[in-house]
Amino acid sequence: MSDLDAYRDKARKWLESVAPEFGRDARRGLSVEEDLALGRRYQRAKYDAGYTGINWPVEVGGQGLGHLEKITFDGEEMQFGMPNVYFGISLGMPVPILIRFCEDKPWMKERVIAALKGEEIWCQLFSEPSGGSDLAALRTRAETDGNGWRMSGQKVWTSWAQYCDYGVIVVRTDPTVPKHKGLTYFWVDMKAPGVEVRPIKLAGGDSHVNEVFFDDVRLEDSQRMSPVGGGFGVALTTLMIERYVATDSAGFGPHLDLFVETAQDIDLNGRPAIEDGRIRSAIARNHAMRAGLDSITRRAMLMMQAGMQPGPEGSLQKLVAVRSRQKLSELGLDLQGNEAFAFDPHAFVKEDWGTSWLNAPTGRIAGGSDEVLLNTIAEKILGLPQDHRPDKGVPFNQIPA
Amino acid sequence: MSILYDEGQQAIATESRRVLDARTDKARLLGLLEQVGEFDETFWNTAIEQGWTALALPEAYGGLNLSLVELGLVAQATGAATAGAPFLNTSYGAAMAILHGSDDSAKSDWLPRLASGDATGCVAFAEGSSPLPPKPAITFDGMMLTGRKPAVPGGLKADMAVVWASLGGRPALVAVALAEAKREPVSSFDNARLYADLVFDKTPAQLLAQGDDALVLARDVLARMAVVTAHEQVGGAEALLFIARDYANERKAFGQPIGAFQSIKHRIAELYGLVEIARANCIHAAAQEGQPGFAVAAADARLSATEAYDTAARDCIQIHGGIGVTWETGLHLHMRRARSLAIEQGNTLFWEDWLVDELLKGDAA
């Protein structure tokens, strides 16, 4: 058994031991607040067991292990439905950025450990009504004010902002230069005067994203995490920091086995659906596609184990998997016919066609829409030209709004 | 077997691509389309000289004792070149049927010659639209084969065939020299595949397997050939991906390269996805040779490679516009090959059913 297999085994045993307290079944019927409280207890248990900050330095409370152990643990954890979603963004991007860019600040380690234990949560305030895919088009501004700054504007799609203690934010500090050059990166206290969080109810019925309004919010210059005007680079680093994350060829929806079971349980015009050619075709094609993604993942893991850089084909995972999940979920509902109408909005996405289908569009937009991912593949991997960008080199305040 | 290529395997991939680049002549390939019964002898002599015929056969019979992984890499290169002869996968398929069959004289008769390239083989399983009919109409009786196999790939020039036949109402797999068989050429949209109806009239043949053993062996041979073919399909699809990408970077319309239009660039990015998924399945399948998961892996490779190659042919021509449909540009070489390879070794409908059956078997276990 390789070291990694041994690590996987140990992690799985631990997860199994805590699953009755924190897993899928324990969470059924909880309100979001109750689930968050359970999540904080789970996060603390993970910290105590040595499964937080797995690939972070020991000096900041991490375990000092590699990407492989991190991905391995995440892959196992994914199967138990643990209440970890509240900490995904926090520990995925803002806190690693804090470690990297606030090394010199004495409170950094304290914040990082509080976040690892689930006591504090960080959000990432990037998207705006006028700047989503085009991050540098953002309009929230900060102006110098004595030895600090005053910030006003609006962010949107901020995950878990309603429960967050701190956030990292990019704002415009100079509108007279081209859009990428006038941005600066700060951290912000989400409880500061002038910060208002309004949850957005999504199509699926839940409210994990928010609008966040800033009205003359005071920032100390010590809260600045980039050079003035150098915020875009740090923002890109934030988006790139988790290069290798646990992937799921099911697009974070149900496994194909569930579709096969559904097709075995249901009759179509008096015959088992599993004998229907259309259903068999869908199963076979999804299997072939998902097997390809799984093989790409396995090769990436082996390359990392061998100290090599995995190939760029890993970037296909989300694009291909979530799209196929959406279509397979439609077919899953189709297959159930009228029985599909009985809908439980709180069912788990990985075991229910209805919730998987209703939440799939979010997966195709969040973290880079299909269209943005296709552009990235075309431009970065295949060397095709960039889109026409008429705002290139134009001072921000001269770009037609 | 690892799914990371080692240095030797990478060298085989590079070298076979280099050799084929140097010896492939598009005008010659286009010429083959207009004749029935000719193949690209330069390609086939190259294959023999490079030892590709011997790659995946055992040393005892003059082979190099390598595996489906190495053969797959060569097949990928031949796919990119739309190589003008079908034998790389069919001779290999015939050799595997003989090697894993029960007739020792068939082994000593054919394997050394197939390994050296002195003889070429073909595999005649399909009848009508069925790649592996449960009750083949062609019969084997008293060590003699009688009946017809339609449009056998390589059948027009191969020296021997492995035939799926009936023996007393049960299936049998037999090896037959084609010297005494009648061949009727099939004029095709891809003539370099050398399709021929093979007609036998009490032709002497050797029994390789019968009954359930024959079915197990035939399915294994089909799966192996499917994996070789899937590599060939990925090679073709990848070649088209790069042709499309290069054209989109060069060709200008409305004052910019057409690759700047999302309708074009997204289409090419989607092709990249199809090619990489099919490639990943091929790598996995080749490494699964002889393992319990081989049948599923072969089906995954087969289905995704067929989709990748057909889509790439379709889209690459579309991206080229009018120039893409000219004889001279030769993109139709790939379009034709994409379809001929899609149907040889079993069509998509067959493989979809195969895969689901295998998955359900796994469920029951």
Short mmCIF file of C-alpha atoms in Angstrom, two decimals, chain A residues 5 146 166:
data_model
loop_
_atom_site.label_atom_id
_atom_site.label_comp_id
_atom_site.label_asym_id
_atom_site.label_seq_id
_atom_site.Cartn_x
_atom_site.Cartn_y
_atom_site.Cartn_z
CA ASP A 5 -3.44 4.88 0.16
CA GLY A 146 -6.09 60.89 6.11
CA TYR A 166 -14.02 39.34 7.42
#
